[in-house]
Short mmCIF file of C-alpha atoms in Angstrom, two decimals:
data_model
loop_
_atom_site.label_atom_id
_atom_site.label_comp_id
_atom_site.label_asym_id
_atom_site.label_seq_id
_atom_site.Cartn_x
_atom_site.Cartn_y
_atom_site.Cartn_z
CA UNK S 1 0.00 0.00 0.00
CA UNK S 2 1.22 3.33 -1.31
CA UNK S 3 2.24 6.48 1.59
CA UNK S 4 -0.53 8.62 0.15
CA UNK S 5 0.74 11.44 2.82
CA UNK S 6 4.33 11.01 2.15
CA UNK S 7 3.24 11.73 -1.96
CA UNK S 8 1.25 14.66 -0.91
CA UNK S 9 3.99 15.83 1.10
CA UNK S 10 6.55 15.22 -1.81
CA UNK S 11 4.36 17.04 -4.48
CA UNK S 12 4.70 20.34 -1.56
CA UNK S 13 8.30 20.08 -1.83
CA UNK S 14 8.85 19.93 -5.25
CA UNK S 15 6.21 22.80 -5.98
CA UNK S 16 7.77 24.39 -3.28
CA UNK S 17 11.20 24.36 -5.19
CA UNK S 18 10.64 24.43 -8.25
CA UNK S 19 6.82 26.02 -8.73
CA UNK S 20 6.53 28.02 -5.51
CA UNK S 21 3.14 29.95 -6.35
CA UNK S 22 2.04 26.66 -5.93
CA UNK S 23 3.87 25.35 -3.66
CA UNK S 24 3.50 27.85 -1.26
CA UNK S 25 -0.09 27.73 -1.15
CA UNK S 26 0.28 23.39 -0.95
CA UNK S 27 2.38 23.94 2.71
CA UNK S 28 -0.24 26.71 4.15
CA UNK S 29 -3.35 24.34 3.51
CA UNK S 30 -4.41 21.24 5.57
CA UNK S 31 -4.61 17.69 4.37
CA UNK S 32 -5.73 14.99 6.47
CA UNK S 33 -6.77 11.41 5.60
CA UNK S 34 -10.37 10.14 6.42
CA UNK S 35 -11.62 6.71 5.16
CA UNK S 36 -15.22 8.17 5.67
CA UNK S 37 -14.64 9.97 2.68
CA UNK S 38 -15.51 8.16 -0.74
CA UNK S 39 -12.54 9.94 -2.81
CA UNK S 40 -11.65 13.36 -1.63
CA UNK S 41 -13.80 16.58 -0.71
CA UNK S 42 -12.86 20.24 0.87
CA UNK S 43 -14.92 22.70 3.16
CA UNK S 44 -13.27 25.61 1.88
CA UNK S 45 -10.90 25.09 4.39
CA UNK S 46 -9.48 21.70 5.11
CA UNK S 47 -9.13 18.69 2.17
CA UNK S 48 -9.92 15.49 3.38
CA UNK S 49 -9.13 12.59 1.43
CA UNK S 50 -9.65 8.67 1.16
CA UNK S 51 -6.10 6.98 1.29
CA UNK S 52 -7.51 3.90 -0.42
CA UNK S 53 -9.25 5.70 -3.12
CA UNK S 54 -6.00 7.92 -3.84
CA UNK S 55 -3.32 4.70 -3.70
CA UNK S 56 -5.63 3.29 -6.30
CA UNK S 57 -4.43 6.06 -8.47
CA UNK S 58 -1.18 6.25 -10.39
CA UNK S 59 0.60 9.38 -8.92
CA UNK S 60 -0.51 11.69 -11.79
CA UNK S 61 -3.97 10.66 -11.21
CA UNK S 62 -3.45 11.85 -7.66
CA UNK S 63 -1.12 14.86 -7.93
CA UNK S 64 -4.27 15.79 -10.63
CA UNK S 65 -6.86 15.21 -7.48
CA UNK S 66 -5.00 17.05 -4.82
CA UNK S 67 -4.70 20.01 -7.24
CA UNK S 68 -8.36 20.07 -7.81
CA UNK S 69 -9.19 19.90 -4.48
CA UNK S 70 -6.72 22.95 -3.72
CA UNK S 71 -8.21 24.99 -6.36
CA UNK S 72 -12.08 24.46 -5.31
CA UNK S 73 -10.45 26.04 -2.03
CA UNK S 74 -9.00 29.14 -3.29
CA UNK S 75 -11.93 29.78 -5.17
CA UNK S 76 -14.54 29.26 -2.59
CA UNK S 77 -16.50 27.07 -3.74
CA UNK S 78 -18.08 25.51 -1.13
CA UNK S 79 -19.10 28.99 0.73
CA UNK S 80 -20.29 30.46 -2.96
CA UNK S 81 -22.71 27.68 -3.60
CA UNK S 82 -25.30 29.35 -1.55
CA UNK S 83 -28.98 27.45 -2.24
CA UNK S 84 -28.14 25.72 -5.16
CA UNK S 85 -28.68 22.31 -6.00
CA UNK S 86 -25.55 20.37 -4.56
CA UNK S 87 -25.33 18.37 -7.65
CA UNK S 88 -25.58 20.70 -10.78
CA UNK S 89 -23.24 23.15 -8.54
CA UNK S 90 -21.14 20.74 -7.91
CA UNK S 91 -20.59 19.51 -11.80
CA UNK S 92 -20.77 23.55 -12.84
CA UNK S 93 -17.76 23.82 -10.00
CA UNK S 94 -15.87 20.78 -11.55
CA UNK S 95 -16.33 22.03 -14.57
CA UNK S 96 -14.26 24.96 -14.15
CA UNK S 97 -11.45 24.03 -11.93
CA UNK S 98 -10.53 21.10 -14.59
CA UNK S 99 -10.64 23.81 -17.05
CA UNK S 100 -7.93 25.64 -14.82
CA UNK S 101 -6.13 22.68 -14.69
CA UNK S 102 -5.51 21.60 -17.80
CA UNK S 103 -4.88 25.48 -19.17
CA UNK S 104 -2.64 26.68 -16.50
CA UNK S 105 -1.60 23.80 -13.96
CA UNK S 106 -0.93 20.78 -16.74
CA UNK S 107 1.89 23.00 -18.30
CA UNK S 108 3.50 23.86 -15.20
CA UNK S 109 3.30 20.57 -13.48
CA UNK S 110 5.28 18.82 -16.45
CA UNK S 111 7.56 21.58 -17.13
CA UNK S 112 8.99 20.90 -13.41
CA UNK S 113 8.81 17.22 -13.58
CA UNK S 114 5.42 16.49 -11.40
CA UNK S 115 3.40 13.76 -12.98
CA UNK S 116 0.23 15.20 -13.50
CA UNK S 117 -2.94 12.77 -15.44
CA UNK S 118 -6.49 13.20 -15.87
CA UNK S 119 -8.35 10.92 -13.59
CA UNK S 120 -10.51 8.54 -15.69
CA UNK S 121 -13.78 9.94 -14.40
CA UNK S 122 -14.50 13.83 -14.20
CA UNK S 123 -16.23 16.33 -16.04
CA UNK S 124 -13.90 18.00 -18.94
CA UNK S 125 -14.72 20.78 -21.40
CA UNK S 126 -13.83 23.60 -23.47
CA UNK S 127 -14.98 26.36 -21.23
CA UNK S 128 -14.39 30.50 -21.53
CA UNK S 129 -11.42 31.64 -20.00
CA UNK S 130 -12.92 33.14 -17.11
CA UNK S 131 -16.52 31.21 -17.12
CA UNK S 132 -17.96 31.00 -13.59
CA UNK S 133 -19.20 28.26 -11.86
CA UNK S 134 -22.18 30.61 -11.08
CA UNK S 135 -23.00 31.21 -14.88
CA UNK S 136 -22.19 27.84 -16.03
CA UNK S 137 -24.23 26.52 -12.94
CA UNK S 138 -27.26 28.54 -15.26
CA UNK S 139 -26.82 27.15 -18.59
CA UNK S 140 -26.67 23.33 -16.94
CA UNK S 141 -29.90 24.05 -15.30
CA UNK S 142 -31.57 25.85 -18.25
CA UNK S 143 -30.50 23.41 -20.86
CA UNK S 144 -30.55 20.35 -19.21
CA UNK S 145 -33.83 18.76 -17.61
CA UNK S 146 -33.59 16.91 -14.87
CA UNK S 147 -35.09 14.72 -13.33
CA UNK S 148 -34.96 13.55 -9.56
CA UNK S 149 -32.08 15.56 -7.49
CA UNK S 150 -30.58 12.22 -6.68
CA UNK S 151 -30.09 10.75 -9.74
CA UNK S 152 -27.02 12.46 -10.53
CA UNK S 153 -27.17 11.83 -14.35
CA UNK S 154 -27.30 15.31 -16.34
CA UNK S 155 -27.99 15.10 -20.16
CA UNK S 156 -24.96 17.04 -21.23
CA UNK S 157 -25.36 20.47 -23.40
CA UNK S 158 -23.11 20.14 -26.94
CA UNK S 159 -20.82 22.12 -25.80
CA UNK S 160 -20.22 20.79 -22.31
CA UNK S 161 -21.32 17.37 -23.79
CA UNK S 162 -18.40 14.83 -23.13
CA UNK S 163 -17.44 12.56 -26.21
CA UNK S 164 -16.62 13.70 -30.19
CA UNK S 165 -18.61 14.96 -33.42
CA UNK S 166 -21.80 16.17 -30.95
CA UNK S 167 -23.22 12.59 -30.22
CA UNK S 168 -25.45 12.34 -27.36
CA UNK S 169 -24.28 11.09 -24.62
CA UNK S 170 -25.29 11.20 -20.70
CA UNK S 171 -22.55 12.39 -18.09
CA UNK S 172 -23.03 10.84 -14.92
CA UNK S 173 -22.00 13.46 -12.33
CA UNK S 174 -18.73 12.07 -10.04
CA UNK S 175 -18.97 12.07 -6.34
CA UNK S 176 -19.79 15.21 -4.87
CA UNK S 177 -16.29 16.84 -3.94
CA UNK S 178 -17.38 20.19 -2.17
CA UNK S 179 -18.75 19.35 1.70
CA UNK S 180 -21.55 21.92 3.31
CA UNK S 181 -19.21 24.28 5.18
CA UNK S 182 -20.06 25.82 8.31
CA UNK S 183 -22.99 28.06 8.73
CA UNK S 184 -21.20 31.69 8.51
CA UNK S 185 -22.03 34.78 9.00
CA UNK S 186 -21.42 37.94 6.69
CA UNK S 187 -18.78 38.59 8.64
CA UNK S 188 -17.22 35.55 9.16
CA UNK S 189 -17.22 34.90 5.60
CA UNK S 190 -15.85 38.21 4.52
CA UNK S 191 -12.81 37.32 6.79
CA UNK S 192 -12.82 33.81 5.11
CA UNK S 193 -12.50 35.34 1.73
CA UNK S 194 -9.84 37.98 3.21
CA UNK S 195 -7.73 34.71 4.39
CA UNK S 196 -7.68 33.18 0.64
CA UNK S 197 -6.81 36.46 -0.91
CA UNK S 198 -4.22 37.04 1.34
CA UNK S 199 -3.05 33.15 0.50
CA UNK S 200 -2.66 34.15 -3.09
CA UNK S 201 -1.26 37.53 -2.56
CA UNK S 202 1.68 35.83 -0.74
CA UNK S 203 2.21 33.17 -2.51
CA UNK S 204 2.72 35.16 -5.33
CA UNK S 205 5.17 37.24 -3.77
CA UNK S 206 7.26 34.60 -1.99
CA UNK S 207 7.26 32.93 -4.92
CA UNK S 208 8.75 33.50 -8.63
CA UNK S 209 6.99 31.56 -11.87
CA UNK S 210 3.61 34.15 -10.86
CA UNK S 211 3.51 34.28 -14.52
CA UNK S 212 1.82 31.35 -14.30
CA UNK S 213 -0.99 32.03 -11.90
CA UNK S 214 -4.41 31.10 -13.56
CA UNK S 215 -6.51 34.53 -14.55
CA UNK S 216 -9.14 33.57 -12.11
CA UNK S 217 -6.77 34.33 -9.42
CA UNK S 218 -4.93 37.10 -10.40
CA UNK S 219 -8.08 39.23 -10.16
CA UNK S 220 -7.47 38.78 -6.69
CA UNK S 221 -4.01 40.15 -6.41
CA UNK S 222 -3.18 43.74 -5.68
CA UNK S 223 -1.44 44.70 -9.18
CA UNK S 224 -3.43 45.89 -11.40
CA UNK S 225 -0.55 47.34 -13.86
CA UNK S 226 2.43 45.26 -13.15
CA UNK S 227 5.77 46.40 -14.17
CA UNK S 228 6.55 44.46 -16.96
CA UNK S 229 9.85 43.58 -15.33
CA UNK S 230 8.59 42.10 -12.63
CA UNK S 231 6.50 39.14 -14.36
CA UNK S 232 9.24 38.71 -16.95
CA UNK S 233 11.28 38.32 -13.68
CA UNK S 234 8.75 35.92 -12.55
CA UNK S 235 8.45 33.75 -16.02
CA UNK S 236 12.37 33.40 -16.70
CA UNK S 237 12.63 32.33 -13.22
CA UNK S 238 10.05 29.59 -13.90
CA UNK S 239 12.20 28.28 -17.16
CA UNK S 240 15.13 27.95 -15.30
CA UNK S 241 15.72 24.10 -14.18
CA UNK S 242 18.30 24.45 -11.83
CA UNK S 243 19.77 21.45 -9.67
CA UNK S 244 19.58 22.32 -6.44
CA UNK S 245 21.23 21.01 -3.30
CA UNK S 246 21.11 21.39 0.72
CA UNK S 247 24.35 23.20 0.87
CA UNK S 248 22.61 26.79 0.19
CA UNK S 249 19.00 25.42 1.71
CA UNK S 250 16.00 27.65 1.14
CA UNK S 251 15.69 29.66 4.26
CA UNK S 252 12.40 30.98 3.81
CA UNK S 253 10.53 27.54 5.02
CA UNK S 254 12.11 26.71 7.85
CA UNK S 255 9.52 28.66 9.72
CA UNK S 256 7.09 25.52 8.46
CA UNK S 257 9.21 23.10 9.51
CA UNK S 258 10.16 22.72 6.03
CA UNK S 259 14.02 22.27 5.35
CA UNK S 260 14.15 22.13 1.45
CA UNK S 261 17.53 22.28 -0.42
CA UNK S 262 17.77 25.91 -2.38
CA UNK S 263 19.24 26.96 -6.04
CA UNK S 264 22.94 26.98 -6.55
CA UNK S 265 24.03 30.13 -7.63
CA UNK S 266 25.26 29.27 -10.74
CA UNK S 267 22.85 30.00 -13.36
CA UNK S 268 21.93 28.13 -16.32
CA UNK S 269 21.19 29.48 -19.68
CA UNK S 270 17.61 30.21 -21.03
CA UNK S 271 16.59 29.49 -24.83
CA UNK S 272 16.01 32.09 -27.02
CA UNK S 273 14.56 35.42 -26.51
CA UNK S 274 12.19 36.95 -28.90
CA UNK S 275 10.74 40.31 -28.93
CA UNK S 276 8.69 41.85 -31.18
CA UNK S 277 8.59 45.98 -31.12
CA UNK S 278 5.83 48.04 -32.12
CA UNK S 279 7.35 50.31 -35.32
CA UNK S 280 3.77 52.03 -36.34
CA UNK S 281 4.97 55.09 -34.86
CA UNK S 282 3.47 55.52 -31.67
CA UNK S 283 5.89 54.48 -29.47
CA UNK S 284 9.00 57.21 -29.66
CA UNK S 285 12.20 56.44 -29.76
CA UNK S 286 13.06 57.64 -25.93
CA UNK S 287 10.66 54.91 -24.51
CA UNK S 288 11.83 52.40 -26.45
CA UNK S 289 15.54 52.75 -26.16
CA UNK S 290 14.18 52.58 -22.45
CA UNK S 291 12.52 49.04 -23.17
CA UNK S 292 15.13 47.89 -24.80
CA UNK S 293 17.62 48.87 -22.12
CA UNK S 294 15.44 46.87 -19.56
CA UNK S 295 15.66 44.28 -21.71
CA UNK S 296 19.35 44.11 -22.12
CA UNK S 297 19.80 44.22 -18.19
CA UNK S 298 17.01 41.06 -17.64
CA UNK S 299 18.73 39.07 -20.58
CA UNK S 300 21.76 39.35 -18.86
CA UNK S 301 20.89 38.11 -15.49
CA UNK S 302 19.33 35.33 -16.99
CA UNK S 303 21.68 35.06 -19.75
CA UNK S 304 19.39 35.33 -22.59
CA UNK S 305 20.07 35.48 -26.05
CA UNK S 306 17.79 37.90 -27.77
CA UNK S 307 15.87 38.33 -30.99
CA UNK S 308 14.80 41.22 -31.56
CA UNK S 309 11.79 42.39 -34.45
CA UNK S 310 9.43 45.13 -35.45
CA UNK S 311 6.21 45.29 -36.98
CA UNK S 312 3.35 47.12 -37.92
CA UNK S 313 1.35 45.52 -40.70
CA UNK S 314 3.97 43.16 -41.48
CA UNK S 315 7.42 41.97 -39.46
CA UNK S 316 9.40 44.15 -41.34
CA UNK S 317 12.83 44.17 -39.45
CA UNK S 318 14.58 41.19 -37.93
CA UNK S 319 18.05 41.32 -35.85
CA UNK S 320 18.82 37.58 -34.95
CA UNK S 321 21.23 36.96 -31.71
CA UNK S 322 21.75 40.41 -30.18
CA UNK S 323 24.50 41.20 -28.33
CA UNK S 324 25.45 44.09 -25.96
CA UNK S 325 23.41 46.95 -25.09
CA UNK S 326 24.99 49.12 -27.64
CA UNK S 327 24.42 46.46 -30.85
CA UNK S 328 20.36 46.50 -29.14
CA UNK S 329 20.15 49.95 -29.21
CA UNK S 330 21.32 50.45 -32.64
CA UNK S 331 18.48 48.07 -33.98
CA UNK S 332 16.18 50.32 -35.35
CA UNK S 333 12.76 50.30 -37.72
CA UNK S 334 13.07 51.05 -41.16
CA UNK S 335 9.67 50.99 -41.84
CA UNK S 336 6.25 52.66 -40.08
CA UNK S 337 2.95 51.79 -41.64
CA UNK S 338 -0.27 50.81 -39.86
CA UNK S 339 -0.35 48.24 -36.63
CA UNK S 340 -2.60 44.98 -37.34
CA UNK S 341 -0.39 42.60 -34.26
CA UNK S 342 -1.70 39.57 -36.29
CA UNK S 343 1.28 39.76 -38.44
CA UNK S 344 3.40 38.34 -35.95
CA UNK S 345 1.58 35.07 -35.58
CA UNK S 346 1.89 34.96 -39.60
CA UNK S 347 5.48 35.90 -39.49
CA UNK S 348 6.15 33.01 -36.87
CA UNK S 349 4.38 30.31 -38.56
CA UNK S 350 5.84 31.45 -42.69
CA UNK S 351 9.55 31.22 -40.15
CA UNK S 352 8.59 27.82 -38.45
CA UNK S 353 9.68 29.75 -34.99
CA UNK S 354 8.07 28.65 -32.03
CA UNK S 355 9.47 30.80 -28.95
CA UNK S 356 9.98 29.91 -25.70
CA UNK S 357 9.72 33.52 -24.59
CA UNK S 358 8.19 35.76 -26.49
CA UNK S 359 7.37 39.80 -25.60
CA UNK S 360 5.09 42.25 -27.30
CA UNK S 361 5.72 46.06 -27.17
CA UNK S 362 2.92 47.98 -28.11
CA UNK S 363 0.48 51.31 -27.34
CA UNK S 364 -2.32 48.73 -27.65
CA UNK S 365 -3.65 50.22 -30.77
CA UNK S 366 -4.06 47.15 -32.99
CA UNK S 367 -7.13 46.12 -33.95
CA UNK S 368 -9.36 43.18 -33.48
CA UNK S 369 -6.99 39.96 -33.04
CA UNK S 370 -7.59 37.04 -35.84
CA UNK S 371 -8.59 33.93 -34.67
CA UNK S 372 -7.71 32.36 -38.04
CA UNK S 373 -4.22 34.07 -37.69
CA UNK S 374 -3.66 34.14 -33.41
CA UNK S 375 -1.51 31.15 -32.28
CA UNK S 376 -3.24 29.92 -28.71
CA UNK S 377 -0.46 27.79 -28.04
CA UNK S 378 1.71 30.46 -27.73
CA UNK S 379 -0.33 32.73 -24.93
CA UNK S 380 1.56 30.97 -21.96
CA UNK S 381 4.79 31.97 -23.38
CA UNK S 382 3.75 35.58 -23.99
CA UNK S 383 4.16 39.19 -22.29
CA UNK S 384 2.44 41.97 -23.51
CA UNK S 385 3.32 45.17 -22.77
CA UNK S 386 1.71 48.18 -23.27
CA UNK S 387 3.29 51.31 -23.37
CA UNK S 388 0.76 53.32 -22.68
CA UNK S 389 -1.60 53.47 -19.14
CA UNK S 390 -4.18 51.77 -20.83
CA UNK S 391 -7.11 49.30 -19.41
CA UNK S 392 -6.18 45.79 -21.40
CA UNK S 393 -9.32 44.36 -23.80
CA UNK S 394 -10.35 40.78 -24.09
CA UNK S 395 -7.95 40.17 -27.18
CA UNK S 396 -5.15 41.62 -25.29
CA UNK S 397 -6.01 39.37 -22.13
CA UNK S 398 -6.04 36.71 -24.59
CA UNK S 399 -2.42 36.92 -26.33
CA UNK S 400 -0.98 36.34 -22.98
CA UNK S 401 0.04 37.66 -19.56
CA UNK S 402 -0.47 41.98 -19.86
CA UNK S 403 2.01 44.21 -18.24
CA UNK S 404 3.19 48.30 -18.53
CA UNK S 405 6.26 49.68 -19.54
CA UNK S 406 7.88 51.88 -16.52
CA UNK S 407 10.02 54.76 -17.49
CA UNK S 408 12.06 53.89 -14.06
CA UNK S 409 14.62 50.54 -13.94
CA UNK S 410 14.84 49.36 -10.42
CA UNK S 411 17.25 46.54 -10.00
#
């Protein structure tokens, strides 16, 4: 029989190290085994969890399970399902924290070696970015008759349907994850959602890799127009697989009892930089010499080589494998036209370049973004920054993670 607490405790280490947004939010919660419990279920506080039913799992399985559980947490699910029906809020909740998982957590979880599976039964589908278990809770109910409240058998809607090509098919909902918390008052549960919030907000500060924090949850952290530094910072951090050892241990969990080896201090190099630079004309040539010199100094304390290209209605300018601040400065537009950004996703896919890093300078004046031209794949790899103190529209939310270009550098 598998240590099903020892695995939990492993996947906090590792996150800790190597993922610590996540991590750090894995060694502040509460996990405690209860055979009671069919599979696994959370209050909004604690997860409790069947060691049987998890050791039946293979470890992605599980690591998948624990995540889900975690994520119902931070976004309250149990305290926002108010009267609803326990069963259609339950699948509507599902619904949306697999979503998360497979968009945001799946990427990050193999990119730092964490097994991290699908269980065989759940509810999986192609939701909105920022759907809400609330609103999706409405379309199950309004599109989907059912019949007794314990049947737990919803005839899926196409688009939430499970299976290929539209064929009908009826989704038996899985056990019922989120347990009745305790009755609460206003109060109590104002300072409930306080304690989450303030969960994320320090996790994401402890922590680098915050460029990887699902949108859901960034709404509820304090920085509404990051410096662009800052989650590039965050993102490079994130790439970097270092070894790491107990001779320089991570001092910042010892307070948990935690003693976890830290990073060397030798750093390893990145892949390739590219970044693509706004030539329409908006953007004058004092702010971006000052983009460009931020740029220089991040490359260079993460040793970054850097591509650098500009566009308006076309990539019109390419400078392959920068070096020095002077050479970068030097690289200049010959060409201003219009701005249509979807030229960059046609540029990269003519080129056959896929980039690991990839940043955006622009005022944000671009037009609508093609969805016949827009690459999805590459949003988690993407910074956009805006030049300009501009609120960010759905396309722009869409390209990737948005940030603002600061006049200031602060090392």
């Amino acid at each position: 029989m598998r240590d099903v607490a020892s695995e939990i405790q492993k996947l906090r280490m590792t996150t800790v190290r190597k993922a610590p947004f996540y991590g750090d939010i894995l060694v502040s919660m509460s996990f405690l085994e209860d055979r009671s419990v069919p599979t696994a279920v959370t209050d909004g506080v604690t997860v409790r969890y069947n060691p049987d039913f998890l050791g039946g799992l293979t470890i992605g399985e599980q690591n998948y399970i624990i995540m889900h559980e975690v994520m119902h947490v931070l976004l309250r699910h149990p305290m926002r399902a108010k009267n609803r029906r326990a069963d259609v809020w339950n699948a509507a909740a599902d619904y949306v924290v697999n979503s998360i998982l497979d968009w945001d957590v799946r990427p990050v979880m193999r990119k730092i070696g964490v097994p991290f599976d699908r269980p065989k039964d759940g509810l999986f589908a192609e939701l909105d970015r920022m759907q809400s278990a609330e609103s999706l809770y409405d379309i199950i109910l309004r599109d989907n008759p059912l019949s007794t409240e314990d049947t737990g058998i919803m005839n899926g809607r196409a688009t939430y349907r499970e299976g290929i090509n539209g064929e009908k098919r009826f989704v038996r909902a899985p056990e019922n994850d989120l347990a009745e918390p305790a009755p609460m008052s206003k109060a109590q549960e104002a300072l409930m959602e306080e304690r989450i919030k303030g969960l994320i907000q320090r996790a994401a500060k402890r922590g680098t890799g915050s460029y990887s924090i699902p949108p859901q949850l960034t709404q509820l952290l304090d920085t509404k127009k990051p410096d662009w530094r800052v989650l590039m910072r965050d993102f490079l951090d994130s790439e970097i697989q270092d070894e790491v050892s107990y001779a320089t241990p991570e001092r910042k969990y010892l307070h948990m009892d935690l003693i976890l080896p830290g990073h060397p201090t030798a750093d390893e190099e990145l892949e390739e930089l590219w970044a693509f630079v706004d030539s329409s004309g908006s953007i004058g040539k004092e702010r971006m010499d000052v983009f460009l010199s931020q740029l220089y100094r991040i490359s260079r304390e993460f040793h970054c080589i850097i591509n650098l290209c500009f566009w308006d209605t076309r990539v019109t300018d390419v400078y392959r494998r920068v070096i020095g601040e002077k050479n970068l400065l030097k690289c200049v537009p010959t060409h201003s036209g219009g701005t249509d950004v979807n030229c960059i996703y046609d540029w990269l896919r003519v080129n056959k370049i896929r980039p690991e890093v990839m940043l955006i300078l622009t005022d944000g004046e671009f037009g609508p973004l093609d969805p016949n031209r827009f690459l999805p794949y590459l949003r988690r790899n993407t910074l956009l920054v805006l030049s300009e103190e501009i609120d960010p529209t759905e396309d722009m939310k869409r390209m990737g993670k948005v940030a603002w270009l600061k006049d200031n550098y602060v090392k």
